[in-house]
Every structure is written in structure tokens, then in C-alpha cells.
Amino acid sequence: MNDRTAAPIALFDSGAGGIGVLREVQKLLPREQLVYFGDSRNAPYGERSAQEVKELVLFHGERLLKNAKALVLACNTATAVAAATLRQRYPGVPIIGMEPALRPAVHSLKNPKVLVLATAATLSQEKYRLLQKKYEKNATVWSIPAPGLVRLVEAGHGDSPQTDAYLRTLLADLPTPPDAVVLGCTHFPFAANALHRVLGDIPLWDGAAGAAAQLKRVLEQKGLSASTGAVGSTVLNASDPRSLPLFLRLLHP
Ligand code: DGL
């Protein structure tokens, strides 16, 4: 019988954002073979139609699942538009997705004002609207698309004066400063320093560690974890190989 425990885990994002998730998975699952793919040639996904994103995610997801025992959609946009379809097509295969971390952000403070930054594609999904509605009972929630932030991170400028300036303009119309920010796009943790410079020392919530923990749980439940003697490895791939130096820099800051 084919030993699936030794097969790799694939992680997928539109580009560099999922590297933050990869870092958490490396920490938590050091014995696993990890294969990362960033579709940087087609990024940003968030500015594409839901149909286009879905086609790209299904194409790459199916390709990656030919060899992988599990798939991490390390991209909120890909999860929002295509996770359900992929799970239908691959029942029984662990497919882990990302969701904006509104729950911990809202529950950690009393009636907070929470800013959710994500892609337009994520925010326009029915799934997100329902999530926002659920937490609006206990919080003021402002949801703002930040496409420029994806581009700045993809260009390697997530922590730069340009990013500070972009955020200042983007957030100029907020009625008051938020108490917390939900990073609903995996690119945005790479702009954490800029967000703190612009918004002060407030909590930033992202789902990378939660996704890694969920992956570990599901692999254990299904008996798919790498055996105890295994030595882990990581392979980085990109549809535009010019992105690989950036991926490496973000992986080993
Ligand atoms: N990193 C992705 C996300 O989490 C998408 C960014 C993009 O390509 O627009 O939503």
C-alpha cells in the first residue's frame, strides 16, 4: 500500500502572502515535506472576478493535489471563492482554508471598533457578509479592500514609506481610529510594521497560526501525519520565478 503519510503538503497563494502561513506550518510540523506555490504571475487575485479566481484556484489546486496528501489554501480570496468546490471534488482530503479572524478580534475587547482589511473579492462574498453580520452585534466593523497593499507586498515594499503613505490615504475617512485590525488577506501581515506606524500599537489579527494548528489537527485525525523519524523539507515554487527571491526573504527575515 502506498504510504500517504510521506507525501508532501501543498500550500498555495496568489503570490508571497502564504509565506507567512508556511512559516507557521514549518514551526508546527517540522517533519513534513512542504511544497509552496505562489501564482505570482497572476497576482493580485483580489482584483480579478470571482469566476477567474475560481478557475485559477481549481487549476492549481487540482495540479497540486496530484502529489500532495493535503492542501492549504494560504489565501483568503482563494478560500472564499473556491474552497467549497475543491472540498466537494476531493472528499476526505484535508483542504485547509483561511477566514478573516473576526471572532478573536471581537471577543478580545469590549464592543471594539474593528477594521477588517481584505481583498475586494473576499469582502464581496456572501460568506464574508454573513461573518460580518454575526459579529456586528458586539462590535463596530469597518471592512475595507486594500488592493494596493497586496501590490506593495508583492513588490517587496510591505515595510516602507510608500506603504505608510498608502495606508494613510486608504484610512483617512475612518470616523475614529480602530481598536484592532483583522488582516483578512495573507499578504497583510507583511505590512504589520507600516500598520503599527499608521494606527499605533493596536492588536493585529491574522489567521496563519490558526490555519497551521487546524492542519495539524486534521492530519492527526486522519492518520496522515509524517512518521516520527521523518526529516522535513520545504520547496518554493512560483509561476513567475522572479518572485522566488522575495519568497525566500519573507521566509527567512
Ligand atoms: N493573499 C491573498 C488573500 O489572502 C490574495 C491577495 C491577492 O492576490 O489579491 O486574500
Coordinates of C-alpha atoms and ligand atoms in Angstrom, one line a residue:
M1 CA 0.0 0.0 0.0
N2 CA 1.1 3.5 -0.9
D3 CA 2.2 5.3 2.3
R4 CA 0.4 8.6 2.1
T5 CA 2.0 9.9 5.4
A6 CA 5.2 10.5 3.5
A7 CA 3.5 12.6 0.8
P8 CA 4.0 16.4 0.8
I9 CA 1.7 19.0 2.0
A10 CA 1.0 21.7 -0.7
L11 CA 0.5 25.4 0.3
F12 CA -1.0 27.7 -2.3
D13 CA -1.4 31.5 -2.6
S14 CA -1.7 34.1 -5.3
G15 CA 1.9 35.1 -4.5
A16 CA 4.0 35.8 -1.5
G17 CA 1.3 36.2 1.2
G18 CA 1.1 32.5 2.0
I19 CA 4.7 32.5 3.0
G20 CA 3.5 33.7 6.5
V21 CA 1.3 30.6 6.7
L22 CA 4.2 28.5 5.5
R23 CA 6.4 29.8 8.4
E24 CA 3.8 28.7 10.9
V25 CA 3.4 25.3 9.3
Q26 CA 7.2 24.8 9.4
K27 CA 7.2 25.6 13.1
L28 CA 4.4 23.4 14.0
L29 CA 5.1 20.5 11.6
P30 CA 8.9 20.2 11.3
R31 CA 8.8 16.7 9.9
E32 CA 6.6 17.3 6.9
Q33 CA 7.6 17.8 3.3
L34 CA 6.2 21.2 2.3
V35 CA 5.7 22.4 -1.2
Y36 CA 4.7 26.1 -1.6
F37 CA 3.3 27.5 -4.8
G38 CA 2.7 31.2 -5.4
D39 CA 0.8 32.2 -8.5
S40 CA 2.7 35.5 -8.7
R41 CA 2.3 35.7 -12.5
N42 CA -1.5 36.1 -12.0
A43 CA -1.4 38.1 -8.7
P44 CA -3.2 40.0 -7.4
Y45 CA -6.2 37.7 -7.3
G46 CA -8.3 40.2 -5.4
E47 CA -8.7 42.4 -8.4
R48 CA -10.0 39.6 -10.6
S49 CA -13.6 38.4 -10.9
A50 CA -14.7 35.6 -8.6
Q51 CA -15.0 33.3 -11.7
E52 CA -11.4 34.0 -12.8
V53 CA -10.0 33.4 -9.3
K54 CA -12.1 30.2 -9.1
E55 CA -10.6 28.9 -12.3
L56 CA -7.1 29.6 -11.3
V57 CA -7.5 28.0 -7.8
L58 CA -9.2 24.9 -9.2
F59 CA -6.5 24.5 -11.8
H60 CA -3.6 24.9 -9.4
G61 CA -5.3 23.1 -6.5
E62 CA -6.0 20.0 -8.7
R63 CA -2.5 20.1 -10.0
L64 CA -1.0 20.2 -6.5
L65 CA -3.3 17.6 -5.1
K66 CA -2.0 15.0 -7.6
N67 CA 1.0 14.5 -5.3
A68 CA 0.0 16.1 -2.0
K69 CA -1.8 14.5 0.9
A70 CA -3.2 17.8 2.0
L71 CA -3.7 21.3 0.6
V72 CA -3.5 24.6 2.5
L73 CA -5.2 27.5 0.7
A74 CA -2.9 30.1 2.2
C75 CA -5.1 32.8 0.7
N76 CA -8.3 34.2 2.0
T77 CA -9.5 35.1 -1.5
A78 CA -8.9 31.6 -2.9
T79 CA -10.6 30.1 0.1
A80 CA -13.6 32.4 -0.2
V81 CA -14.3 31.6 -3.8
A82 CA -13.1 28.0 -4.3
A83 CA -12.6 26.0 -1.1
A84 CA -16.1 24.6 -1.1
T85 CA -15.8 23.3 -4.7
L86 CA -12.4 21.8 -4.1
R87 CA -13.7 20.1 -1.0
Q88 CA -16.6 18.6 -2.9
R89 CA -14.2 17.3 -5.6
Y90 CA -11.8 15.8 -3.1
P91 CA -13.9 14.5 -0.2
G92 CA -11.7 13.1 2.5
V93 CA -8.6 15.1 1.5
P94 CA -7.6 17.7 4.1
I95 CA -8.2 21.2 2.5
I96 CA -7.4 23.9 4.9
G97 CA -8.5 27.5 4.2
M98 CA -8.3 30.9 5.7
E99 CA -11.0 33.1 7.1
P100 CA -10.7 36.7 8.4
A101 CA -10.0 36.3 12.2
L102 CA -13.0 38.4 13.3
R103 CA -14.0 36.2 16.1
P104 CA -10.9 36.6 18.3
A105 CA -10.6 40.3 17.4
V106 CA -14.2 41.0 18.5
H107 CA -14.0 38.7 21.6
S108 CA -10.7 40.1 22.9
L109 CA -12.2 43.6 23.6
K110 CA -15.5 45.0 24.8
N111 CA -17.6 46.5 21.9
P112 CA -14.5 47.2 19.8
K113 CA -14.2 49.1 16.6
V114 CA -12.6 46.6 14.3
L115 CA -11.1 47.3 10.9
V116 CA -11.1 44.4 8.5
L117 CA -8.6 44.7 5.6
A118 CA -9.0 42.1 2.9
T119 CA -9.4 41.9 -0.9
A120 CA -12.5 43.2 -2.7
A121 CA -13.1 39.6 -3.8
T122 CA -13.1 38.3 -0.2
L123 CA -15.3 41.1 1.1
S124 CA -17.9 40.7 -1.7
Q125 CA -18.5 37.1 -0.9
E126 CA -21.8 36.2 0.8
K127 CA -19.7 34.1 3.3
Y128 CA -17.9 37.2 4.5
R129 CA -21.1 39.3 4.6
L130 CA -22.6 36.7 7.0
L131 CA -19.5 36.7 9.1
Q132 CA -19.5 40.5 9.4
K133 CA -23.2 40.5 10.3
K134 CA -22.7 37.9 13.0
Y135 CA -20.0 40.0 14.8
E136 CA -21.7 43.3 14.3
K137 CA -23.8 42.5 17.3
N138 CA -20.8 43.0 19.6
A139 CA -18.6 45.4 17.6
T140 CA -18.4 48.1 15.0
V141 CA -16.9 46.5 11.9
W142 CA -15.4 48.5 9.1
S143 CA -14.5 46.3 6.1
I144 CA -12.2 48.0 3.6
P145 CA -10.5 46.5 0.5
A146 CA -6.8 47.2 0.2
P147 CA -5.6 46.2 -3.2
G148 CA -2.6 48.5 -3.1
L149 CA -1.3 46.7 -0.1
V150 CA -1.2 43.4 -2.0
R151 CA 0.8 45.0 -4.8
L152 CA 3.2 46.7 -2.3
V153 CA 3.9 43.4 -0.6
E154 CA 4.3 41.6 -3.9
A155 CA 6.9 44.3 -4.9
G156 CA 8.8 43.7 -1.6
H157 CA 7.8 47.1 -0.2
G158 CA 5.4 45.9 2.6
D159 CA 7.5 47.7 5.2
S160 CA 8.2 51.0 3.5
P161 CA 7.3 54.7 3.5
Q162 CA 5.2 54.0 0.4
T163 CA 3.1 51.6 2.4
D164 CA 2.7 54.1 5.2
A165 CA 1.5 56.7 2.7
Y166 CA -0.9 54.2 1.0
L167 CA -2.4 53.3 4.4
R168 CA -2.8 56.9 5.5
T169 CA -4.8 57.7 2.3
L170 CA -6.8 54.5 2.5
L171 CA -7.8 55.0 6.1
A172 CA -8.2 58.8 6.0
D173 CA -12.0 58.6 6.1
L174 CA -12.3 56.3 9.1
P175 CA -14.5 58.2 11.7
T176 CA -12.2 57.2 14.5
P177 CA -9.1 55.1 14.9
P178 CA -9.9 51.4 15.2
D179 CA -9.2 49.3 18.4
A180 CA -8.0 46.3 16.4
V181 CA -7.3 45.3 12.8
V182 CA -8.2 41.9 11.2
L183 CA -5.7 41.1 8.4
G184 CA -8.1 39.2 6.1
C185 CA -5.5 38.7 3.4
T186 CA -2.4 36.6 3.9
H187 CA -0.2 39.4 2.3
F188 CA -1.1 41.9 5.0
P189 CA 1.0 40.6 8.0
F190 CA 4.0 41.6 5.9
A191 CA 2.8 45.2 6.3
A192 CA 2.4 44.9 10.1
N193 CA 5.1 47.5 10.8
A194 CA 3.6 50.0 8.5
L195 CA 0.1 49.4 10.1
H196 CA 1.6 50.0 13.5
R197 CA 3.3 53.2 12.4
V198 CA 0.0 54.5 11.0
L199 CA -2.5 53.1 13.5
G200 CA -0.4 52.9 16.7
D201 CA 0.2 49.9 18.8
I202 CA -3.1 48.1 18.4
P203 CA -3.7 44.3 18.0
L204 CA -3.4 42.9 14.5
W205 CA -5.2 39.6 14.0
D206 CA -4.3 37.1 11.3
G207 CA -5.2 33.5 10.7
A208 CA -1.7 32.0 9.9
A209 CA -1.1 30.2 13.2
G210 CA -4.8 29.1 13.4
A211 CA -4.5 27.5 9.9
A212 CA -1.3 25.7 10.8
A213 CA -3.0 24.4 14.0
Q214 CA -6.0 23.3 12.0
L215 CA -3.8 21.5 9.5
K216 CA -2.0 19.6 12.4
R217 CA -5.3 18.6 13.9
V218 CA -6.8 17.3 10.7
L219 CA -3.6 15.4 9.7
E220 CA -3.6 13.7 13.2
Q221 CA -7.3 12.9 13.0
K222 CA -6.9 11.2 9.6
G223 CA -3.7 9.4 10.5
L224 CA -1.8 11.4 7.8
S225 CA 1.0 13.0 9.9
A226 CA 4.6 12.3 8.9
S227 CA 6.2 9.5 10.8
T228 CA 8.3 10.4 13.9
G229 CA 11.7 9.7 12.1
A230 CA 10.9 11.8 9.1
V231 CA 13.0 14.9 8.3
G232 CA 11.1 17.9 7.0
S233 CA 11.8 19.9 3.9
T234 CA 10.4 23.0 2.1
V235 CA 10.3 23.6 -1.7
L236 CA 9.3 27.0 -3.0
N237 CA 7.7 27.4 -6.5
A238 CA 6.3 30.4 -8.3
S239 CA 4.5 30.8 -11.6
D240 CA 6.8 33.9 -12.1
P241 CA 10.3 32.7 -10.9
R242 CA 11.3 36.3 -10.4
S243 CA 9.3 36.2 -7.2
L244 CA 11.4 33.5 -5.6
P245 CA 14.0 35.8 -4.0
L246 CA 11.1 37.7 -2.3
F247 CA 9.6 34.4 -1.1
L248 CA 13.0 33.5 0.4
R249 CA 13.4 36.8 2.0
L250 CA 10.0 36.7 3.6
L251 CA 10.5 33.1 4.7
H252 CA 13.9 33.9 6.4
P253 CA 13.5 37.5 7.5
Ligands
DGL1 N1 -3.1 36.6 -0.3 C1 -4.5 36.6 -0.8 C2 -5.5 36.7 0.2 O1 -5.3 36.2 1.3 C3 -4.8 37.4 -2.1 C4 -4.1 38.6 -2.5 C5 -4.3 38.9 -3.9 O2 -3.7 38.2 -4.7 O3 -5.1 39.8 -4.2 O4 -6.6 37.1 0.0

